[in-house]
mmCIF file of C-alpha atoms in Angstrom:
data_model
loop_
_atom_site.group_PDB
_atom_site.id
_atom_site.type_symbol
_atom_site.label_atom_id
_atom_site.label_comp_id
_atom_site.label_asym_id
_atom_site.label_seq_id
_atom_site.Cartn_x
_atom_site.Cartn_y
_atom_site.Cartn_z
ATOM 1 C CA MET M 1 0.000 0.000 0.000
ATOM 2 C CA THR M 2 1.265 3.484 -0.893
ATOM 3 C CA PHE M 3 0.449 6.540 1.211
ATOM 4 C CA ASP M 4 0.139 9.615 -1.009
ATOM 5 C CA VAL M 5 1.382 12.402 1.284
ATOM 6 C CA SER M 6 4.443 10.596 2.630
ATOM 7 C CA GLY M 7 5.135 8.464 -0.453
ATOM 8 C CA VAL M 8 5.638 5.469 1.853
ATOM 9 C CA SER M 9 4.919 1.995 0.433
ATOM 10 C CA VAL M 10 4.425 -0.625 3.137
ATOM 11 C CA ASN M 11 2.073 -3.358 4.304
ATOM 12 C CA PRO M 12 -0.546 -1.581 6.497
ATOM 13 C CA LEU M 13 -0.033 -4.165 9.245
ATOM 14 C CA VAL M 14 3.563 -3.026 9.761
ATOM 15 C CA PRO M 15 2.905 0.540 11.007
ATOM 16 C CA PHE M 16 -0.152 -0.690 12.935
ATOM 17 C CA LEU M 17 1.793 -3.362 14.841
ATOM 18 C CA VAL M 18 4.823 -1.131 15.453
ATOM 19 C CA ALA M 19 2.554 1.585 16.857
ATOM 20 C CA TYR M 20 0.824 -0.960 19.081
ATOM 21 C CA VAL M 21 4.061 -2.272 20.577
ATOM 22 C CA VAL M 22 5.779 1.078 21.195
ATOM 23 C CA SER M 23 2.630 2.645 22.657
ATOM 24 C CA LEU M 24 2.060 -0.334 24.938
ATOM 25 C CA VAL M 25 5.571 -0.002 26.367
ATOM 26 C CA GLY M 26 5.629 3.791 26.426
ATOM 27 C CA SER M 27 2.233 4.361 28.028
ATOM 28 C CA THR M 28 3.303 2.496 31.172
ATOM 29 C CA GLY M 29 5.764 5.335 31.777
ATOM 30 C CA GLY M 30 3.465 8.181 30.758
ATOM 31 C CA VAL M 31 4.725 8.605 27.186
ATOM 32 C CA SER M 32 2.830 7.730 24.030
ATOM 33 C CA GLY M 33 5.734 6.129 22.183
ATOM 34 C CA ALA M 34 5.748 8.862 19.524
ATOM 35 C CA PHE M 35 9.438 9.513 20.241
ATOM 36 C CA LEU M 36 10.107 5.960 19.020
ATOM 37 C CA LEU M 37 7.682 6.120 16.110
ATOM 38 C CA LEU M 38 9.371 9.155 14.590
ATOM 39 C CA PRO M 39 12.721 7.352 14.012
ATOM 40 C CA PHE M 40 10.739 4.396 12.654
ATOM 41 C CA GLN M 41 8.987 6.619 10.106
ATOM 42 C CA VAL M 42 12.163 8.496 9.158
ATOM 43 C CA SER M 43 14.647 5.607 8.937
ATOM 44 C CA VAL M 44 12.547 2.516 8.226
ATOM 45 C CA LEU M 45 9.673 3.942 6.181
ATOM 46 C CA GLY M 46 11.754 6.713 4.569
ATOM 47 C CA PHE M 47 9.288 9.454 5.540
ATOM 48 C CA THR M 48 11.651 12.449 5.816
ATOM 49 C CA ASN M 49 9.712 15.494 4.620
ATOM 50 C CA PRO M 50 8.279 17.950 7.220
ATOM 51 C CA ALA M 51 4.857 16.236 7.094
ATOM 52 C CA VAL M 52 6.295 13.474 9.297
ATOM 53 C CA THR M 53 6.069 15.768 12.337
ATOM 54 C CA PRO M 54 2.315 16.512 12.183
ATOM 55 C CA THR M 55 1.727 12.859 11.236
ATOM 56 C CA ASN M 56 3.456 11.849 14.451
ATOM 57 C CA HIS M 57 1.294 14.343 16.353
ATOM 58 C CA LEU M 58 -1.774 12.807 14.679
ATOM 59 C CA PHE M 59 -0.762 9.429 16.094
ATOM 60 C CA ASN M 60 -0.881 11.012 19.559
ATOM 61 C CA VAL M 61 -4.287 12.596 18.979
ATOM 62 C CA ILE M 62 -5.864 9.306 17.928
ATOM 63 C CA GLY M 63 -3.957 6.929 20.175
ATOM 64 C CA ILE M 64 -3.696 8.664 23.554
ATOM 65 C CA PRO M 65 -7.418 8.702 24.523
ATOM 66 C CA GLY M 66 -7.275 4.943 25.124
ATOM 67 C CA GLY M 67 -4.611 5.337 27.811
ATOM 68 C CA VAL M 68 -6.163 8.481 29.317
ATOM 69 C CA TYR M 69 -9.512 6.720 29.683
ATOM 70 C CA ARG M 70 -7.909 3.800 31.479
ATOM 71 C CA TYR M 71 -5.979 6.024 33.917
ATOM 72 C CA TRP M 72 -9.138 8.050 34.634
ATOM 73 C CA ARG M 73 -11.183 4.916 35.183
ATOM 74 C CA GLU M 74 -8.677 3.614 37.729
ATOM 75 C CA ARG M 75 -8.470 6.985 39.591
ATOM 76 C CA ARG M 76 -4.863 7.531 38.583
ATOM 77 C CA MET M 77 -5.407 10.740 36.602
ATOM 78 C CA LEU M 78 -3.830 13.787 38.269
ATOM 79 C CA TRP M 79 -5.917 16.504 36.614
ATOM 80 C CA ALA M 80 -4.125 19.452 38.241
ATOM 81 C CA LEU M 81 -0.745 18.273 36.955
ATOM 82 C CA ALA M 82 -2.194 17.674 33.493
ATOM 83 C CA MET M 83 -3.560 21.238 33.412
ATOM 84 C CA MET M 84 -0.147 22.652 34.358
ATOM 85 C CA ILE M 85 1.543 20.675 31.597
ATOM 86 C CA VAL M 86 -0.986 21.800 28.981
ATOM 87 C CA ILE M 87 -0.766 25.500 29.895
ATOM 88 C CA GLY M 88 3.029 25.404 29.819
ATOM 89 C CA THR M 89 3.576 23.385 26.661
ATOM 90 C CA ILE M 90 1.016 24.860 24.241
ATOM 91 C CA PRO M 91 2.952 28.127 23.578
ATOM 92 C CA GLY M 92 6.166 26.152 23.139
ATOM 93 C CA VAL M 93 4.564 23.641 20.771
ATOM 94 C CA VAL M 94 3.419 26.435 18.456
ATOM 95 C CA ILE M 95 6.947 27.893 18.371
ATOM 96 C CA GLY M 96 8.521 24.473 17.838
ATOM 97 C CA SER M 97 6.110 23.632 15.030
ATOM 98 C CA TRP M 98 7.042 26.842 13.248
ATOM 99 C CA LEU M 99 10.758 26.064 13.611
ATOM 100 C CA ARG M 100 10.173 22.625 12.062
ATOM 101 C CA MET M 101 8.529 24.214 9.021
ATOM 102 C CA THR M 102 11.219 26.852 8.527
ATOM 103 C CA TRP M 103 14.638 26.028 10.041
ATOM 104 C CA LEU M 104 14.577 22.237 10.346
ATOM 105 C CA LEU M 105 13.635 21.247 6.810
ATOM 106 C CA ASP M 106 16.860 19.364 6.000
ATOM 107 C CA PRO M 107 16.515 15.619 6.814
ATOM 108 C CA GLY M 108 20.146 15.347 7.915
ATOM 109 C CA ALA M 109 19.890 18.180 10.416
ATOM 110 C CA PHE M 110 16.567 16.811 11.594
ATOM 111 C CA ARG M 111 18.126 13.404 12.319
ATOM 112 C CA LEU M 112 20.829 15.072 14.411
ATOM 113 C CA PHE M 113 18.150 17.040 16.223
ATOM 114 C CA ILE M 114 16.296 13.777 16.919
ATOM 115 C CA GLY M 115 19.491 12.262 18.328
ATOM 116 C CA PHE M 116 20.135 15.049 20.785
ATOM 117 C CA VAL M 117 16.518 15.101 21.964
ATOM 118 C CA LEU M 118 16.598 11.354 22.564
ATOM 119 C CA ALA M 119 19.946 11.675 24.356
ATOM 120 C CA LEU M 120 18.436 14.297 26.660
ATOM 121 C CA ILE M 121 15.625 11.932 27.551
ATOM 122 C CA GLY M 122 17.726 8.786 27.854
ATOM 123 C CA LEU M 123 20.535 10.193 29.988
ATOM 124 C CA ARG M 124 18.130 11.582 32.564
ATOM 125 C CA MET M 125 16.366 8.245 32.801
ATOM 126 C CA LEU M 126 19.617 6.257 32.999
ATOM 127 C CA LEU M 127 20.834 8.438 35.853
ATOM 128 C CA LYS M 128 17.613 7.745 37.684
ATOM 129 C CA VAL M 129 17.473 3.983 37.246
ATOM 130 C CA THR M 130 21.176 3.378 37.977
ATOM 131 C CA LYS M 131 21.033 5.051 41.364
ATOM 132 C CA LYS M 132 21.056 2.551 44.192
ATOM 133 C CA GLU M 133 17.854 3.616 45.880
ATOM 134 C CA ALA M 134 15.552 1.552 47.989
ATOM 135 C CA GLN M 135 12.503 0.259 46.155
ATOM 136 C CA THR M 136 9.542 2.511 46.855
ATOM 137 C CA LYS M 137 6.195 1.286 47.988
ATOM 138 C CA GLN M 138 4.398 1.948 44.732
ATOM 139 C CA ALA M 139 6.152 -1.043 43.149
ATOM 140 C CA THR M 140 4.060 -3.492 45.128
ATOM 141 C CA GLN M 141 0.599 -4.568 44.161
ATOM 142 C CA ASP M 142 -0.966 -4.166 47.628
ATOM 143 C CA VAL M 143 -0.687 -0.358 47.510
ATOM 144 C CA PRO M 144 -3.820 1.602 46.458
ATOM 145 C CA PHE M 145 -3.218 2.855 42.923
ATOM 146 C CA HIS M 146 -4.956 6.219 43.107
ATOM 147 C CA VAL M 147 -3.840 9.790 43.719
ATOM 148 C CA GLU M 148 -5.532 12.565 45.697
ATOM 149 C CA VAL M 149 -4.881 16.314 45.476
ATOM 150 C CA ILE M 150 -4.312 17.903 48.884
ATOM 151 C CA ARG M 151 -3.774 21.506 47.804
ATOM 152 C CA PHE M 152 -3.394 23.312 44.495
ATOM 153 C CA THR M 153 -2.306 26.977 44.501
ATOM 154 C CA PRO M 154 -0.509 29.258 41.992
ATOM 155 C CA LEU M 155 2.740 28.305 43.746
ATOM 156 C CA HIS M 156 2.453 24.621 44.630
ATOM 157 C CA LEU M 157 0.636 21.398 43.896
ATOM 158 C CA ASP M 158 0.535 18.941 46.803
ATOM 159 C CA TYR M 159 -0.888 15.450 46.394
ATOM 160 C CA SER M 160 -0.823 12.129 48.213
ATOM 161 C CA TYR M 161 -0.101 8.648 46.965
ATOM 162 C CA ALA M 162 0.573 5.394 48.833
ATOM 163 C CA GLY M 163 0.740 7.187 52.178
ATOM 164 C CA GLU M 164 3.309 9.752 50.961
ATOM 165 C CA THR M 165 2.905 13.443 50.074
ATOM 166 C CA TYR M 166 4.524 15.008 47.017
ATOM 167 C CA ARG M 167 4.950 18.671 46.045
ATOM 168 C CA VAL M 168 5.434 20.310 42.654
ATOM 169 C CA GLY M 169 6.397 23.980 42.244
ATOM 170 C CA VAL M 170 3.974 25.530 39.735
ATOM 171 C CA PRO M 171 6.157 28.409 38.344
ATOM 172 C CA GLY M 172 9.183 26.166 37.847
ATOM 173 C CA LEU M 173 7.178 23.459 36.128
ATOM 174 C CA PHE M 174 5.477 26.025 33.884
ATOM 175 C CA ALA M 175 8.823 27.430 32.683
ATOM 176 C CA PHE M 176 10.221 23.952 32.146
ATOM 177 C CA THR M 177 7.217 22.689 30.178
ATOM 178 C CA CYS M 178 7.265 25.773 27.949
ATOM 179 C CA VAL M 179 10.864 25.040 26.901
ATOM 180 C CA ILE M 180 10.083 21.364 26.408
ATOM 181 C CA GLY M 181 7.062 22.353 24.340
ATOM 182 C CA VAL M 182 9.374 24.021 21.808
ATOM 183 C CA ILE M 183 11.402 20.810 21.488
ATOM 184 C CA GLY M 184 8.315 18.628 21.383
ATOM 185 C CA GLY M 185 6.605 20.774 18.771
ATOM 186 C CA ALA M 186 9.565 20.512 16.422
ATOM 187 C CA TYR M 187 10.198 16.850 17.183
ATOM 188 C CA GLY M 188 6.583 15.708 16.836
ATOM 189 C CA VAL M 189 6.015 14.241 20.301
ATOM 190 C CA GLY M 190 4.025 16.916 22.131
ATOM 191 C CA GLY M 191 6.667 17.162 24.864
ATOM 192 C CA GLY M 192 5.349 14.427 27.144
ATOM 193 C CA ALA M 193 8.185 12.055 26.226
ATOM 194 C CA ILE M 194 10.624 14.515 27.774
ATOM 195 C CA ILE M 195 8.457 15.820 30.619
ATOM 196 C CA ALA M 196 7.644 12.388 32.074
ATOM 197 C CA PRO M 197 11.286 11.286 32.659
ATOM 198 C CA PHE M 198 12.116 14.683 34.173
ATOM 199 C CA LEU M 199 9.141 14.562 36.554
ATOM 200 C CA VAL M 200 10.411 11.205 37.759
ATOM 201 C CA SER M 201 14.124 12.054 37.968
ATOM 202 C CA MET M 202 14.155 15.766 38.829
ATOM 203 C CA TRP M 203 10.946 16.240 40.808
ATOM 204 C CA LYS M 204 11.128 12.729 42.325
ATOM 205 C CA LEU M 205 7.497 11.960 41.546
ATOM 206 C CA PRO M 206 6.368 8.307 41.359
ATOM 207 C CA VAL M 207 6.010 7.170 37.757
ATOM 208 C CA HIS M 208 2.636 5.601 38.556
ATOM 209 C CA THR M 209 1.207 9.010 39.494
ATOM 210 C CA ILE M 210 2.327 11.120 36.538
ATOM 211 C CA ALA M 211 1.650 8.800 33.585
ATOM 212 C CA GLY M 212 -1.970 9.790 33.027
ATOM 213 C CA ALA M 213 -1.248 13.518 33.343
ATOM 214 C CA THR M 214 1.647 13.522 30.887
ATOM 215 C CA LEU M 215 -0.355 11.507 28.377
ATOM 216 C CA LEU M 216 -3.271 13.951 28.610
ATOM 217 C CA GLY M 217 -0.889 16.891 28.253
ATOM 218 C CA THR M 218 0.639 15.285 25.172
ATOM 219 C CA LEU M 219 -2.823 14.708 23.694
ATOM 220 C CA VAL M 220 -3.842 18.367 23.980
ATOM 221 C CA THR M 221 -0.554 19.814 22.743
ATOM 222 C CA SER M 222 -0.401 17.356 19.826
ATOM 223 C CA LEU M 223 -3.921 18.400 18.801
ATOM 224 C CA VAL M 224 -2.765 22.028 18.790
ATOM 225 C CA ALA M 225 0.267 21.083 16.697
ATOM 226 C CA VAL M 226 -1.796 19.177 14.098
ATOM 227 C CA LEU M 227 -4.142 22.143 13.719
ATOM 228 C CA PHE M 228 -1.211 24.569 13.519
ATOM 229 C CA PHE M 229 0.587 22.592 10.800
ATOM 230 C CA THR M 230 -2.598 22.174 8.781
ATOM 231 C CA VAL M 231 -3.698 25.821 8.998
ATOM 232 C CA ALA M 232 -0.225 27.331 8.656
ATOM 233 C CA GLY M 233 0.588 25.175 5.655
ATOM 234 C CA ALA M 234 -2.521 26.359 3.832
ATOM 235 C CA TRP M 235 -2.251 29.981 5.007
ATOM 236 C CA PHE M 236 1.403 30.496 4.106
ATOM 237 C CA GLY M 237 1.418 28.242 1.058
ATOM 238 C CA LEU M 238 3.983 25.860 2.530
ATOM 239 C CA GLU M 239 4.227 22.454 0.886
ATOM 240 C CA GLN M 240 4.486 19.088 2.650
ATOM 241 C CA VAL M 241 3.601 20.320 6.124
ATOM 242 C CA SER M 242 0.103 18.829 6.464
ATOM 243 C CA PRO M 243 -0.066 15.360 8.039
ATOM 244 C CA ASP M 244 -0.412 12.113 6.144
ATOM 245 C CA TRP M 245 -3.927 11.486 7.446
ATOM 246 C CA LEU M 246 -4.135 7.867 6.330
ATOM 247 C CA LEU M 247 -0.745 6.803 7.720
ATOM 248 C CA GLY M 248 -1.297 8.808 10.915
ATOM 249 C CA GLY M 249 -4.721 7.239 11.357
ATOM 250 C CA LEU M 250 -3.297 3.748 10.948
ATOM 251 C CA LEU M 251 -0.574 4.472 13.501
ATOM 252 C CA GLY M 252 -3.215 5.957 15.803
ATOM 253 C CA LEU M 253 -5.363 2.820 15.679
ATOM 254 C CA GLY M 254 -2.395 0.757 16.837
ATOM 255 C CA GLY M 255 -1.673 3.389 19.447
ATOM 256 C CA VAL M 256 -5.131 3.508 20.992
ATOM 257 C CA LEU M 257 -5.103 -0.266 21.555
ATOM 258 C CA GLY M 258 -1.520 -0.268 22.820
ATOM 259 C CA MET M 259 -2.000 2.631 25.234
ATOM 260 C CA TYR M 260 -5.163 1.194 26.713
ATOM 261 C CA THR M 261 -3.376 -2.110 27.298
ATOM 262 C CA GLY M 262 -0.263 -0.394 28.685
ATOM 263 C CA ALA M 263 -2.262 1.725 31.123
ATOM 264 C CA ARG M 264 -4.039 -1.416 32.291
ATOM 265 C CA LEU M 265 -0.771 -3.295 32.829
ATOM 266 C CA GLN M 266 1.098 -0.450 34.525
ATOM 267 C CA GLN M 267 -0.174 -1.096 38.031
ATOM 268 C CA HIS M 268 1.314 -4.594 37.893
ATOM 269 C CA LEU M 269 4.810 -3.402 36.915
ATOM 270 C CA PRO M 270 7.481 -1.996 39.288
ATOM 271 C CA SER M 271 8.619 1.550 38.503
ATOM 272 C CA LYS M 272 12.267 0.495 38.114
ATOM 273 C CA TRP M 273 11.327 -1.933 35.349
ATOM 274 C CA ILE M 274 9.315 0.695 33.475
ATOM 275 C CA GLU M 275 12.067 3.305 33.707
ATOM 276 C CA SER M 276 14.833 0.853 32.762
ATOM 277 C CA VAL M 277 13.138 -0.338 29.566
ATOM 278 C CA LEU M 278 12.447 3.213 28.414
ATOM 279 C CA ALA M 279 15.946 4.401 29.292
ATOM 280 C CA VAL M 280 17.655 1.653 27.278
ATOM 281 C CA CYS M 281 15.434 2.182 24.221
ATOM 282 C CA VAL M 282 15.805 5.948 24.184
ATOM 283 C CA THR M 283 19.555 6.035 24.782
ATOM 284 C CA GLY M 284 20.239 3.388 22.140
ATOM 285 C CA LEU M 285 18.304 5.321 19.525
ATOM 286 C CA ALA M 286 20.049 8.568 20.467
ATOM 287 C CA ILE M 287 23.507 7.075 20.001
ATOM 288 C CA SER M 288 22.467 5.565 16.665
ATOM 289 C CA TYR M 289 21.229 8.846 15.201
ATOM 290 C CA ILE M 290 24.127 10.982 16.397
ATOM 291 C CA VAL M 291 26.776 8.498 15.167
ATOM 292 C CA ARG M 292 25.072 8.072 11.777
ATOM 293 C CA PHE M 293 24.915 11.843 11.266
ATOM 294 C CA PHE M 294 28.673 12.307 11.727
ATOM 295 C CA ILE M 295 29.561 9.193 9.697
ATOM 296 C CA SER M 296 27.533 10.407 6.705
ATOM 297 C CA ALA M 297 28.730 14.017 7.028
#
């Protein structure tokens, strides 16, 4: 089957199954798996024009609701945190999307950009999982898997989970998510793939409590990015910046099934296992892209 916008020729089952697997693994850690799907589209499918970014965002828009629904149903959706992520990342996503359409058109430079973004994610996660810390209580199945907001002010968000209280500084998180939004908008991931590891490693928040919020934040910001690419492409007469709707829809169908399954399985997996798998995948891809860029230069 050939997809007109991207020019990709592939068996439809291939992108569907790849999207299912990466979203199943990623959603357990609060990421959609879009950061893995982008290298797959660029390197394996040969989809290198700027339309690959909004297509990746389209995968998020279609696929993420399955995981969000499951986290909400199991009372593991931290709505206040999700709202903070959305407010911070939306301005950055718009800026990042514009940069992708103007300054990051060259496939070679884009691959290097992908490598450094993945390295940023992977190194933070590796530092976290290699520390010799005692296993926290959320890794056991006899702990209640729901979160409860204690206080939410313009300065702090306090919530409880598994008998412990956690605090997030609102201004600091807003500034951080805005910067990440720029990267996510250009990269095609909505920013959640970077925010989730940092919430776990920098803010010391349990991975089981932030997964639903980061997925919801990624959903909203990816929707904004898809609309921005579509409207801006038509308004400014830019070619190849609208998503490949058919390919993105196929990826999204695999994603919605994978994310629902991943959200369901998460409560049975220890946080160290989730973080370790994601860290190895992300770091390996980062090294591959950076090395290949300099070899081909």
